[in-house]
Coordinates of C-alpha atoms in Angstrom, one line a residue:
X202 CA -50.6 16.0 -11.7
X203 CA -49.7 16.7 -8.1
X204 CA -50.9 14.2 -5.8
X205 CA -51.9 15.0 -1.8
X206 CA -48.6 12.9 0.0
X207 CA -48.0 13.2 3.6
X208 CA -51.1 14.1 4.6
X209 CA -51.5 13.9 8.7
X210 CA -54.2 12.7 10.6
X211 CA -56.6 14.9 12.3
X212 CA -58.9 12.9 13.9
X213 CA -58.8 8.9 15.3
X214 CA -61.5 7.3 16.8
X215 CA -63.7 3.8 17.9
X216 CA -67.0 2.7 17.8
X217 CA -68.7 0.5 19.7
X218 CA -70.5 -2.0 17.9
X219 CA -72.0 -3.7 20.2
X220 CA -71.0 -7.6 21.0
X221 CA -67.6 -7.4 21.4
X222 CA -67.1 -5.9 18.2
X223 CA -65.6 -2.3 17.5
X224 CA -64.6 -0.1 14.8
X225 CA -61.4 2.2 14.0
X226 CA -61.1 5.4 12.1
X227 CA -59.2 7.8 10.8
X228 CA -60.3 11.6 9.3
X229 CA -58.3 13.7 7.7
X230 CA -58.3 17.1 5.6
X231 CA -60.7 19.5 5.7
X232 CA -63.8 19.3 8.7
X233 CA -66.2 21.8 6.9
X234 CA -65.0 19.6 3.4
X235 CA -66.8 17.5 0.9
X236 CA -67.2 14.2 3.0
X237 CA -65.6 10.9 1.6
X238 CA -66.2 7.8 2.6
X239 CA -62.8 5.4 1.4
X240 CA -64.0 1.5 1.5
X241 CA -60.9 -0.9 2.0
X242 CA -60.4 -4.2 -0.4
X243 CA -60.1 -7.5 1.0
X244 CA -62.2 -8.3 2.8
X245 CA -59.9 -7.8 5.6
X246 CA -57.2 -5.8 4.1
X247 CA -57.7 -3.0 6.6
X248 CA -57.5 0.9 5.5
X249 CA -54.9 1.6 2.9
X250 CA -53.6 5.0 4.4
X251 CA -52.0 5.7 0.3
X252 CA -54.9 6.9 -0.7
X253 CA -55.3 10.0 1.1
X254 CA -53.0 11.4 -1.8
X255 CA -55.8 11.5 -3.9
X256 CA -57.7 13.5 -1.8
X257 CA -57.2 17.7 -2.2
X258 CA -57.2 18.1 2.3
X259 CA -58.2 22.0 1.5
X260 CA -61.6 20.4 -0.1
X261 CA -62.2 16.9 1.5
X262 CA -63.0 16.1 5.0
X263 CA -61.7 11.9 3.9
X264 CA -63.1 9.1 6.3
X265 CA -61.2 5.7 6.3
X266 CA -62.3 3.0 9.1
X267 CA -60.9 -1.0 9.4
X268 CA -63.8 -2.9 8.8
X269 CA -64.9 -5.8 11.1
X270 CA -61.6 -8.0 12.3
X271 CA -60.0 -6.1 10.0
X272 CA -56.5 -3.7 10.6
X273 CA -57.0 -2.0 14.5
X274 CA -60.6 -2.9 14.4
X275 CA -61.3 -5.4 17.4
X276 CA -61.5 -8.6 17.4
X277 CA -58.2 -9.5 15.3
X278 CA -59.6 -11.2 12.5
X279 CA -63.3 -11.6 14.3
X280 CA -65.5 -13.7 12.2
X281 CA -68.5 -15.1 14.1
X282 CA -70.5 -11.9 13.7
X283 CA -69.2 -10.6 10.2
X284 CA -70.8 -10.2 7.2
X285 CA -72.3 -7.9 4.5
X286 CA -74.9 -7.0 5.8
X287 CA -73.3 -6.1 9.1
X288 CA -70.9 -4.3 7.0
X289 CA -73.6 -1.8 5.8
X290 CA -75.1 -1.2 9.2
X291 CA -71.5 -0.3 10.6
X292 CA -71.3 2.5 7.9
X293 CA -74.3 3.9 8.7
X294 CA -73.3 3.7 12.2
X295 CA -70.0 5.5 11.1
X296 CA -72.2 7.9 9.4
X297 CA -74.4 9.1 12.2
X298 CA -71.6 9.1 14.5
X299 CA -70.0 11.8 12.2
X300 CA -73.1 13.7 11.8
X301 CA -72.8 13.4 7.9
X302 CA -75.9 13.4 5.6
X303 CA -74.4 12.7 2.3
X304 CA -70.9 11.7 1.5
X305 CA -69.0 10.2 -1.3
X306 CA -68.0 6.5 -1.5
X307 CA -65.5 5.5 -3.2
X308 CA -63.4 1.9 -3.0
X309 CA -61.5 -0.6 -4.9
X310 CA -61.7 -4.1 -5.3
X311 CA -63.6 -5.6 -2.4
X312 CA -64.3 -1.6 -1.5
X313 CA -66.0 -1.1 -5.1
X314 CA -68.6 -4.2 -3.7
X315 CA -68.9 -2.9 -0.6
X316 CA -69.6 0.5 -2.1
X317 CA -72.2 -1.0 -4.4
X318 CA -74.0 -3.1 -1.9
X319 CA -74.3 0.2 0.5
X320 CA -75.2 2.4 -2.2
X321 CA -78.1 0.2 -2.8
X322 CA -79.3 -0.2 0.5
X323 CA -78.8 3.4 1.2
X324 CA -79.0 5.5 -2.1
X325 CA -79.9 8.8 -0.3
X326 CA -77.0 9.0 1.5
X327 CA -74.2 8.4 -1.2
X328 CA -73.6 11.7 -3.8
X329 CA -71.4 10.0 -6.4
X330 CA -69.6 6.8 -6.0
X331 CA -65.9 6.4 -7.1
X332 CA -64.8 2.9 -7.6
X333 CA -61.8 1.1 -9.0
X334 CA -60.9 -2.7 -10.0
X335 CA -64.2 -3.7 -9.9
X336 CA -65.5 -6.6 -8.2
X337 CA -69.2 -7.6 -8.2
X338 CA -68.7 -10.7 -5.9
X339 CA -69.8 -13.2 -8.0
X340 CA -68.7 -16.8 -8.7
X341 CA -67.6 -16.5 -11.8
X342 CA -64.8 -13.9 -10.6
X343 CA -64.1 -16.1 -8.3
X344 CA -63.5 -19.1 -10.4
X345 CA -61.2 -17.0 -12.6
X346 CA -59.4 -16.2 -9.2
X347 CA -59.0 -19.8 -8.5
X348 CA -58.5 -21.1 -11.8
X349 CA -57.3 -18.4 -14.1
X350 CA -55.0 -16.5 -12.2
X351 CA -52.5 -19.5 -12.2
X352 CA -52.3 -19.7 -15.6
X353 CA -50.8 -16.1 -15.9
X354 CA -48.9 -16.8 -12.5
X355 CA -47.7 -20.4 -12.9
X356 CA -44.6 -20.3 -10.2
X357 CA -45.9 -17.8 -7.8
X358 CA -49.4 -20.4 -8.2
X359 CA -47.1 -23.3 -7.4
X360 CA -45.5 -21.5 -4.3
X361 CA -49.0 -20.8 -2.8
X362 CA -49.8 -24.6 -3.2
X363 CA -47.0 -26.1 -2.2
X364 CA -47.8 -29.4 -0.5
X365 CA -51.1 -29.6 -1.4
X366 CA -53.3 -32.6 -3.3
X367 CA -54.8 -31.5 -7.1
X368 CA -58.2 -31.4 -5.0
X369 CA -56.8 -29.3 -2.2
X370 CA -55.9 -26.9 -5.1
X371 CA -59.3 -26.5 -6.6
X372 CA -60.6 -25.4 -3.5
X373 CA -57.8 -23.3 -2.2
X374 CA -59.8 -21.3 0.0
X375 CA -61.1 -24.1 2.1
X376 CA -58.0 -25.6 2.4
X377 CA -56.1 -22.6 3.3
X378 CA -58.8 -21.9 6.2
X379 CA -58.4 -25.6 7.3
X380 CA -54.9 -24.8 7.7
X381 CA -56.1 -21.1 10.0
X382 CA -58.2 -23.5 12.0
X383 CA -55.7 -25.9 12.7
X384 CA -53.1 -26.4 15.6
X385 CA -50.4 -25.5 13.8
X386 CA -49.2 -22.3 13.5
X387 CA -46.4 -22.4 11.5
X388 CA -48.3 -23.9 8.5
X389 CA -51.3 -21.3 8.9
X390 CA -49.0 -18.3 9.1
X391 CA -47.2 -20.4 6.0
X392 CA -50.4 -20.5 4.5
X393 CA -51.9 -17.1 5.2
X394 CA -48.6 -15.6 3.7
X395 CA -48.9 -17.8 0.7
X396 CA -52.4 -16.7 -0.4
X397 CA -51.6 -12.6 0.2
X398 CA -48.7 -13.3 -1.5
X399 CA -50.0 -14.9 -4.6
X400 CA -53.0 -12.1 -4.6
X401 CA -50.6 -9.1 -4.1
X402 CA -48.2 -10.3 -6.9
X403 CA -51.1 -10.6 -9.8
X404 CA -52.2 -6.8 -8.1
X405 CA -49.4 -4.8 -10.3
X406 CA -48.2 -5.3 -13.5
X407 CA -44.8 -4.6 -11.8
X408 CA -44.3 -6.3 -8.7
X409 CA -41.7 -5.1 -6.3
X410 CA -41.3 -8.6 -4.4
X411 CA -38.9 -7.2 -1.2
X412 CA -41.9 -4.2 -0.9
X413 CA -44.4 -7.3 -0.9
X414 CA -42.6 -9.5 1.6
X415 CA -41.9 -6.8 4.2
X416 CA -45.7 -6.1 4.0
X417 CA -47.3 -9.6 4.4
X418 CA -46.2 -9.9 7.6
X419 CA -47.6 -13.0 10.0
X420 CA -49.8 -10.9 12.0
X421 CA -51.5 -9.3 8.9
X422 CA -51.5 -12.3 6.5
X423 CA -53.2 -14.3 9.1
X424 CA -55.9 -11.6 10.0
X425 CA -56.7 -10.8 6.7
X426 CA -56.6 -14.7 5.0
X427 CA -58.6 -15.5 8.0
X428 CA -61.5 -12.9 6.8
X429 CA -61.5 -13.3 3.3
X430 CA -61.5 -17.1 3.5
X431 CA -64.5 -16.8 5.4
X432 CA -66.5 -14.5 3.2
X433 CA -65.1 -16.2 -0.3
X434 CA -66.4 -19.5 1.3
X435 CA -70.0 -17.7 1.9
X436 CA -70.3 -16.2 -1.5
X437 CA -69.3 -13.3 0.3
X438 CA -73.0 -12.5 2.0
X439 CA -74.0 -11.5 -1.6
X440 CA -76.7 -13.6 -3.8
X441 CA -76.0 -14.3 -7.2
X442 CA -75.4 -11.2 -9.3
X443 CA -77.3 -9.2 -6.9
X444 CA -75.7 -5.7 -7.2
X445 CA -76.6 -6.1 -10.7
X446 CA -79.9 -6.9 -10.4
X447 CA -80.6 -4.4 -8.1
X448 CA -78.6 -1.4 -10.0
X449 CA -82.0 0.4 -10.6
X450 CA -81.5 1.7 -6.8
X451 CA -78.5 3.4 -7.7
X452 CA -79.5 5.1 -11.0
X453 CA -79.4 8.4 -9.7
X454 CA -76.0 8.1 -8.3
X455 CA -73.1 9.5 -10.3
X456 CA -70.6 6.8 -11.0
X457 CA -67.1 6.8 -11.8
X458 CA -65.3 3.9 -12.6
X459 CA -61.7 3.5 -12.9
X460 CA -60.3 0.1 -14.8
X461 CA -57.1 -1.2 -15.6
X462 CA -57.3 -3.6 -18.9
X463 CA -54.4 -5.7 -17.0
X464 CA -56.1 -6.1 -14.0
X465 CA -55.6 -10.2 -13.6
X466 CA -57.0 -9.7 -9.6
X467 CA -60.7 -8.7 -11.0
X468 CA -60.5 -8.4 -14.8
X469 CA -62.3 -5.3 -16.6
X470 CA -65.8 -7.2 -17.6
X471 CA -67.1 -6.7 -14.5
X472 CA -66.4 -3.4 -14.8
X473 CA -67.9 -3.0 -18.3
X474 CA -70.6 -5.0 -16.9
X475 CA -71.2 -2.7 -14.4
X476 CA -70.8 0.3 -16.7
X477 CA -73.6 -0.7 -19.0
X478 CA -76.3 -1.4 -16.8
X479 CA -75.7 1.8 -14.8
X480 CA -77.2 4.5 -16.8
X481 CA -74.7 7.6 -16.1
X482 CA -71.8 5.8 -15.0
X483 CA -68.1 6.6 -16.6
X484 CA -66.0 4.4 -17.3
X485 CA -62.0 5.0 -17.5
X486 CA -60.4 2.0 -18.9
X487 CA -56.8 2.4 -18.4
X488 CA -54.7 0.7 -21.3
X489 CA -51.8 -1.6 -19.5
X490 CA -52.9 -0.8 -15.9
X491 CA -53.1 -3.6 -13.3
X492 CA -55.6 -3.9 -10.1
X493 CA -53.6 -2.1 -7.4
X494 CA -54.6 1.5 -6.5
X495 CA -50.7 2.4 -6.8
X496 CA -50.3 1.4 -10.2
X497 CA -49.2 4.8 -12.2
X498 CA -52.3 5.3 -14.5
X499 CA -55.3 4.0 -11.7
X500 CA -53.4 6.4 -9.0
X501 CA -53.8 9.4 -11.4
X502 CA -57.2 8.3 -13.3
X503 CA -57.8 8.1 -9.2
X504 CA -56.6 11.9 -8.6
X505 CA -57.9 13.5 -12.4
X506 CA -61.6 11.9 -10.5
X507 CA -61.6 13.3 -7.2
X508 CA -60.1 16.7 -9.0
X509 CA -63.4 16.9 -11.2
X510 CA -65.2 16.3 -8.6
X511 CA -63.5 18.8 -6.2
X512 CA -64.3 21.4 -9.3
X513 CA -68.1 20.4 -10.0
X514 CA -68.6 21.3 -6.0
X515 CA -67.5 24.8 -6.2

């Protein structure tokens, strides 16, 4: 399979959210294309430029934004007004701005939530969703993130909580955002690396450590530890198992899920979950796969989707 590399930019733009807020994006492809919407993980991770290669340009006119506080969006790592909700009414907002009835929208990780919670609040205007390492934003996934993952990562676990009391540990979250509200910057920067770093090693089944440093820089670990502390620490604006209880909304919707079996960032029940009580959807479980959207077999389960797609629209 060929995938779509160095694929320019056509188009970047802001909107104006209204107080203080604003939001960055970035089209690129085809104008007159299929429209696709590409949801960032995180939260706060910002918009993972990669994944245009899965996207033919000839055929898709792709749409990727920062969400709030997240990447260029402004304010770096704004909280105070940032939540779900808020979330959904900026894509809509994205949407009208672009003129686009219907698009495709697609994410991973934190993107496959978002996805799911826009999709129900807005069935008509999503054709088929695409969405990858799924995460349903529920407290049991993130009691396995908090308690599971170090038991598959014991060093890298022990890095990230370095200097920190047995009950500091059990609620790493709050204690890492203590440290982002505190006075001292060189133990929230410290901090802030130490989380993204722990996440972005259990993301691959492979981890290329000097790729990882050179990407958690301070500026970015701090921004995006900042945002998904705060929505981790709110149940992430979600109420329990809510985008399964209201899947009904969505049954119309084509869905394509994309799952690796070593996925230790959001482990393949939820997608199986998910699967079964969404009448329609596929699901690819990938064999030896991890979580991150540049692991071999999720980047071309990734591309063979947005191929068949690109085919069933001719």
């Amino acid at each position: 399979m060929i995938f779509y590399d160095g694929q320019p930019v056509r188009n970047r733009g802001r909107i104006d959210l209204g107080q203080s807020y604003d939001l960055y994006f970035e089209e690129s492809g085809n104008p007159e294309g299929l429209p696709v919407l590409y949801l960032h993980g995180g939260p706060g991770a910002g918009l993972d430029a990669s994944a245009r290669c899965f996207h033919d340009p000839s055929t898709y006119n792709l749409i990727m934004y920062d969400q709030r506080g997240a990447g260029l969006s402004k304010p770096y790592a704004g909280i105070a007004l940032n939540d779900t909700s808020l979330l959904i009414e900026d894509i809509e907002q994205l949407r009208n701005h672009l003129g686009i009835e219907q698009w495709i929208v697609s994410g991973g990780s934190w993107g496959s939530t978002l996805a799911l919670a826009y999709a129900e609040a807005h069935p008509a205007r999503c054709s088929n969703l695409v969405l990858r390492g799924v995460f349903l934003g529920t407290r049991d996934e993130m009691h396995w993130v908090n308690q599971g993952m170090r038991k598959l990562f014991p060093l890298e676990w022990l890095e990230c909580v370095e200097g920190m009391s047995e009950a500091e540990q059990d609620h790493l979250h709050s204690t890492i955002r203590a440290r982002l509200s505190g006075q001292d910057r060189e133990a929230a920067v410290r901090a802030a690396i130490a989380l993204a770093k722990f996440e972005w090693i259990a993301a691959t089944v492979n981890p290329d450590l000097k790729e990882i440093e050179a990407e958690l820089t301070p500026e970015f670990s701090l921004q995006y530890s900042q945002i998904v502390c705060h929505y981790v620490m709110n149940d992430f604006f979600i109420d329990p198992d809510q985008l399964i209880r209201d899947i009904g909304k969505i049954h119309g919707i084509p869905g394509y899920i994309v799952q690796g079996t070593c996925d230790w960032v959001c482990p393949p029940w939820s997608a199986v979950r998910l699967h079964k009580a969404w009448p329609g959807s596929r699901l690819s479980l990938l064999k030896g796969a991890g979580h991150s959207s540049g692991e071999p077999k999720v980047a071309e389960a990734m591309l063979a989707t947005m191929e068949e797609l690109k085919a069933l629209a001719r």
